[in-house]
Every structure is written in C-alpha cells, then in structure tokens.
Amino acid sequence: EVQVLESGGGLVQPGGSLRLSCSASGFTFSSYAMNWVRQAPGKGLEWVSIICDTGGRTYYADSVRGRFTISRDNSKNTLYLQMSTLRADDTAIYSCAKGLTAGCNSPIDFWGQGTLVTVSS
Amino acid sequence: DIVMTQSPDSLAVSLGERATINCKSSQSVLHSSNNRSYLAWYQQKTGQPPKLLIYWASTRESGVPDRFSGSGSGTDFALTIASLQAEDVAVYYCQHYRSSPFTFGPGTKVDIK
C-alpha cells in the first residue's frame, strides 16, 4: 500500500525558514517523480515543485523559485522541501505527492494528507 | 507559463444527470512527439486529498468508475460525469504537466441540485 507521511510543518515568523519532510513507503521511491503541492485554507491547489526520479532535475513554481529547494534521499525514501524567506502568503497545507511515472512530465497519482505551515508574527 | 482556466466555477446537477466541466489552457499542452495532451483531472472531496481521475486527457485511472470520462486535445478539454451520483459531490481540478510550472486550474465545485 502506497503511503506518504509529511512532517515538519508549524508556525514560523515572516522571513523565517522551515524544512518539510515526506517519508514514503509501499512503492519503489527512487523510480518515481515526487511533488510538493500546497493548498491555502479554503483555496485551490497550487503546484509548488517537482523532483524527477534520479534527483537531477528540479522545477519550481514562480512564486517559490529562489526561496524553496526540493531534494530527495532515495536511500531513506524521503522527500524534502527547504523553505526560506517565508511570507504570509506561503501559509498553506503542504502535501507530498507521488508522480505516476519517473519523469517530470507526469500526473500525480497519490497525495499525502499534508502538513500545515503557518507564517505569522 | 501556461495558465489553466475552468468553467463553470460551480454547477448543481440532479442525481443521474450529466455534468460537464471545461478546462482551457493558455497554450497547447499537446506534445507533437507522441500526440498526447499532458492534461489530468482530479477530484477532491471535502477534507480529503485529491484523487487522480483522468490523465493524458482521456485515460481513466485504474479503479475510477466509467461514468467519468475526459475529452479534448491541445488547449480545450472537458471532464464529463455521465450520471451524477451523490458520492461525486466534490471540487474538480484540471492540471497540465506539459512544461514547468505544472499549474492547476482554479477548480469547479459540483453539487447536487
């Protein structure tokens, strides 16, 4: 059974940093692209970032490029999102999401429940 | 960047009736190398993570009821629920995965009339 479990969310002040983790199981983690997607309270889905299977290629939404860094440790079946220079509009539930295929041009076929990040003073 | 729009914002349909949601991309999401449109549809019920329904614009994900179908190519797409069931009440999103950023549409809320 595919499972992903996000952690690391919490309350952070504007300008601060936070690192999210996503522990995966039930599938060959290294063989799939992995995404971060966020959803602000009561709002729609916003794609944040993707890392392809080998970890060599990464892509970001315009709103986070230069502030967020996605990475993966295939030996630990874990996905990360390092977030810095956080702003109030980064407040959202951040979900780890598995790609259907290894490549970055892939729909998402499984989502975690997410971890809440609140940016506020 | 490719911008995704959806219409309508919301719709209410009687049980057993057809529901159709439209999605439009600002640029073609068709890849000439394989003649596939890089477009997916997701269903999100209240309090739950999204669920993949359709990818490659018209390929139904395993386990998805056949009342759900996707159509379209290039820039114009549709998700059709052939006979709306009570459990289909949800917000539906389209997303392209043609080139980064892989943006979602704003969502369409489907309710029972």
Coordinates of C-alpha atoms in Angstrom, one line a residue:
Chain A
E1 CA 0.0 0.0 0.0
V2 CA 1.4 3.4 -1.0
Q3 CA 1.9 5.7 1.9
V4 CA 3.5 9.1 2.3
L5 CA 3.7 11.0 5.6
E6 CA 4.6 14.6 5.8
S7 CA 6.2 16.3 8.8
G8 CA 7.9 19.5 9.8
G9 CA 5.1 22.0 9.5
G10 CA 4.4 24.6 12.1
L11 CA 4.2 28.3 13.0
V12 CA 7.1 30.4 11.7
Q13 CA 7.6 34.1 11.5
P14 CA 7.8 36.0 8.3
G15 CA 11.3 35.8 6.9
G16 CA 12.0 32.5 8.7
S17 CA 12.8 29.1 7.4
L18 CA 11.4 25.6 7.7
R19 CA 12.2 22.2 6.3
L20 CA 9.4 19.7 5.4
S21 CA 10.0 16.0 5.1
C22 CA 8.0 13.3 3.5
S23 CA 8.6 9.7 4.3
A24 CA 7.4 7.3 1.6
S25 CA 6.6 3.6 1.7
G26 CA 4.8 0.9 -0.3
F27 CA 6.5 1.7 -3.6
T28 CA 10.0 1.9 -5.1
F29 CA 10.6 5.5 -4.2
S30 CA 13.6 6.0 -6.4
S31 CA 11.6 5.2 -9.5
Y32 CA 9.1 8.0 -9.4
A33 CA 9.0 11.7 -9.6
M34 CA 7.8 13.4 -6.4
N35 CA 6.0 16.7 -6.0
W36 CA 5.1 19.2 -3.3
V37 CA 1.6 20.8 -3.7
R38 CA 0.1 23.3 -1.4
Q39 CA -3.4 24.4 -0.6
A40 CA -4.2 27.6 1.4
P41 CA -7.2 27.3 3.7
G42 CA -10.4 27.3 1.7
K43 CA -8.5 27.8 -1.6
G44 CA -7.5 25.7 -4.6
L45 CA -4.5 23.6 -5.3
E46 CA -1.1 25.2 -6.1
W47 CA 1.7 23.1 -7.6
V48 CA 4.9 24.0 -5.8
S49 CA 7.8 21.9 -7.0
I50 CA 8.8 18.6 -8.5
I51 CA 12.0 16.4 -8.5
C52 CA 12.5 13.7 -11.0
D53 CA 13.4 10.1 -10.2
T54 CA 17.2 10.5 -10.2
G55 CA 17.1 13.8 -8.5
G56 CA 18.9 15.5 -11.2
R57 CA 16.1 17.7 -12.5
T58 CA 14.0 20.0 -10.3
Y59 CA 11.4 22.6 -11.2
Y60 CA 9.5 25.2 -9.2
A61 CA 6.5 27.5 -9.3
D62 CA 7.3 31.1 -10.0
S63 CA 6.0 32.0 -6.5
V64 CA 8.7 30.0 -4.7
R65 CA 11.6 29.8 -7.1
G66 CA 14.8 31.1 -5.4
R67 CA 13.2 30.6 -1.9
F68 CA 12.4 26.9 -1.8
T69 CA 14.6 23.9 -2.6
I70 CA 13.3 20.4 -3.2
S71 CA 15.5 17.4 -2.7
R72 CA 15.3 13.7 -2.1
D73 CA 17.3 10.9 -0.4
N74 CA 16.4 7.7 -2.2
S75 CA 18.4 5.7 0.4
K76 CA 16.0 6.9 3.0
N77 CA 12.8 7.0 0.8
T78 CA 12.4 10.6 1.9
L79 CA 11.5 13.8 0.1
Y80 CA 12.3 17.3 1.5
L81 CA 11.3 20.9 0.9
Q82 CA 13.6 23.5 2.4
M83 CA 11.7 26.8 2.6
S84 CA 13.3 30.1 3.4
T85 CA 12.3 33.8 3.4
L86 CA 8.8 32.7 4.2
R87 CA 5.9 35.1 3.6
A88 CA 2.4 35.2 4.9
D89 CA 1.1 34.0 1.6
D90 CA 3.1 30.8 2.0
T91 CA 0.6 29.8 4.6
A92 CA -1.0 26.5 3.5
I93 CA -1.2 22.8 3.9
Y94 CA 1.8 21.3 2.1
S95 CA 1.3 17.8 0.6
C96 CA 3.8 15.4 -0.7
A97 CA 2.5 13.8 -4.0
K98 CA 3.8 10.9 -6.0
G99 CA 4.1 11.1 -9.7
L100 CA 2.6 8.4 -11.9
T101 CA 5.9 7.9 -13.7
A102 CA 9.6 8.6 -13.2
G103 CA 9.8 11.6 -15.5
C104 CA 8.9 15.1 -14.5
N105 CA 6.1 15.2 -17.1
S106 CA 3.8 13.1 -15.0
P107 CA 0.4 13.5 -13.4
I108 CA 0.1 12.9 -9.7
D109 CA -1.4 9.6 -8.7
F110 CA -1.1 9.7 -4.9
W111 CA -1.2 12.5 -2.3
G112 CA -0.5 12.7 1.4
Q113 CA -2.7 14.3 4.0
G114 CA -0.3 17.2 4.3
T115 CA 1.4 19.3 7.0
L116 CA 0.2 22.8 7.9
V117 CA 2.7 25.7 7.5
T118 CA 1.6 29.0 9.1
V119 CA 3.6 32.1 8.5
S120 CA 2.7 34.8 11.0
S121 CA 4.2 37.1 13.6
Chain B
D1 CA 3.8 29.9 -18.2
I2 CA 0.7 28.0 -19.1
V3 CA -2.4 29.4 -17.4
M4 CA -5.3 27.0 -16.8
T5 CA -8.9 28.2 -16.6
Q6 CA -12.0 26.2 -15.8
S7 CA -15.7 26.8 -16.3
P8 CA -18.1 27.0 -14.7
D9 CA -16.9 27.9 -11.2
S10 CA -19.6 25.7 -9.8
L11 CA -22.6 23.7 -11.0
A12 CA -25.5 21.8 -9.5
V13 CA -26.9 18.8 -11.3
S14 CA -29.7 16.4 -10.5
L15 CA -28.8 12.9 -9.5
G16 CA -28.5 10.7 -12.6
E17 CA -28.0 13.7 -14.9
R18 CA -24.9 14.6 -16.8
A19 CA -22.3 17.1 -15.5
T20 CA -19.6 18.6 -17.8
I21 CA -16.7 20.7 -16.6
N22 CA -14.5 22.6 -19.1
C23 CA -10.8 23.3 -18.8
K24 CA -8.8 25.6 -21.1
S25 CA -5.0 26.1 -21.3
S26 CA -3.4 29.3 -22.5
Q27 CA -1.0 27.3 -24.7
S28 CA -1.3 23.9 -26.3
V29 CA -0.4 21.0 -23.9
L30 CA -0.1 18.6 -26.8
H31 CA 3.3 17.1 -27.4
S32 CA 4.0 16.5 -31.1
S33 CA 6.4 13.7 -30.4
N34 CA 3.7 11.4 -29.1
N35 CA 0.5 13.2 -30.0
R36 CA -0.6 13.2 -26.3
S37 CA -2.1 16.1 -24.4
Y38 CA -0.5 16.4 -21.0
L39 CA -3.6 17.1 -19.1
A40 CA -5.0 15.5 -15.9
W41 CA -8.2 15.7 -13.9
Y42 CA -8.5 15.3 -10.1
Q43 CA -11.4 15.0 -7.7
Q44 CA -11.1 16.5 -4.2
K45 CA -13.8 15.7 -1.7
T46 CA -14.1 17.8 1.5
G47 CA -11.4 17.0 4.0
Q48 CA -9.6 14.6 1.7
P49 CA -6.6 14.8 -0.6
P50 CA -7.2 14.9 -4.3
K51 CA -7.7 11.8 -6.3
L52 CA -6.5 11.2 -9.9
L53 CA -9.3 10.5 -12.3
I54 CA -8.0 11.1 -15.8
Y55 CA -4.6 11.6 -17.4
W56 CA -3.4 12.1 -21.0
A57 CA -6.7 14.0 -21.3
S58 CA -8.8 10.8 -21.7
T59 CA -7.1 7.9 -20.0
R60 CA -9.1 6.8 -16.9
E61 CA -7.1 5.9 -13.9
S62 CA -7.5 2.4 -12.6
G63 CA -10.5 2.0 -10.3
V64 CA -12.2 5.1 -11.5
P65 CA -15.9 4.5 -12.4
D66 CA -16.6 4.6 -16.1
R67 CA -19.2 7.3 -15.7
F68 CA -16.1 9.7 -15.6
S69 CA -14.6 10.5 -19.0
G70 CA -12.2 13.0 -20.3
S71 CA -12.0 14.6 -23.8
G72 CA -10.3 17.2 -25.7
S73 CA -6.9 18.0 -27.2
G74 CA -4.5 20.9 -27.5
T75 CA -6.0 23.7 -25.4
D76 CA -9.6 22.7 -24.8
F77 CA -10.7 19.9 -22.5
A78 CA -13.7 18.5 -20.7
L79 CA -14.5 16.2 -17.9
T80 CA -17.9 14.6 -18.1
I81 CA -19.7 12.7 -15.4
A82 CA -22.3 10.7 -17.3
S83 CA -24.8 10.1 -14.5
L84 CA -24.1 12.1 -11.3
Q85 CA -24.1 10.1 -8.1
A86 CA -24.2 11.5 -4.6
E87 CA -20.6 10.5 -3.9
D88 CA -19.4 12.7 -6.8
V89 CA -20.0 15.9 -4.9
A90 CA -16.5 17.4 -4.9
V91 CA -14.3 20.0 -6.4
Y92 CA -12.7 19.0 -9.7
Y93 CA -9.4 20.4 -10.9
C94 CA -7.5 20.1 -14.1
Q95 CA -3.7 20.3 -14.3
H96 CA -1.3 20.3 -17.2
Y97 CA 2.1 18.6 -17.0
R98 CA 3.5 19.7 -20.3
S99 CA 6.2 22.0 -19.1
S100 CA 7.0 23.6 -15.8
P101 CA 5.3 25.2 -13.9
F102 CA 2.7 22.4 -13.8
T103 CA -0.2 24.6 -12.9
F104 CA -3.7 23.6 -11.8
G105 CA -7.0 25.2 -12.8
P106 CA -8.9 27.1 -10.2
G107 CA -11.4 24.2 -9.6
T108 CA -15.1 23.6 -10.3
K109 CA -17.4 22.7 -7.4
V110 CA -20.1 20.1 -8.3
D111 CA -23.2 19.8 -6.1
I112 CA -26.5 18.0 -6.2
K113 CA -29.5 20.1 -7.4

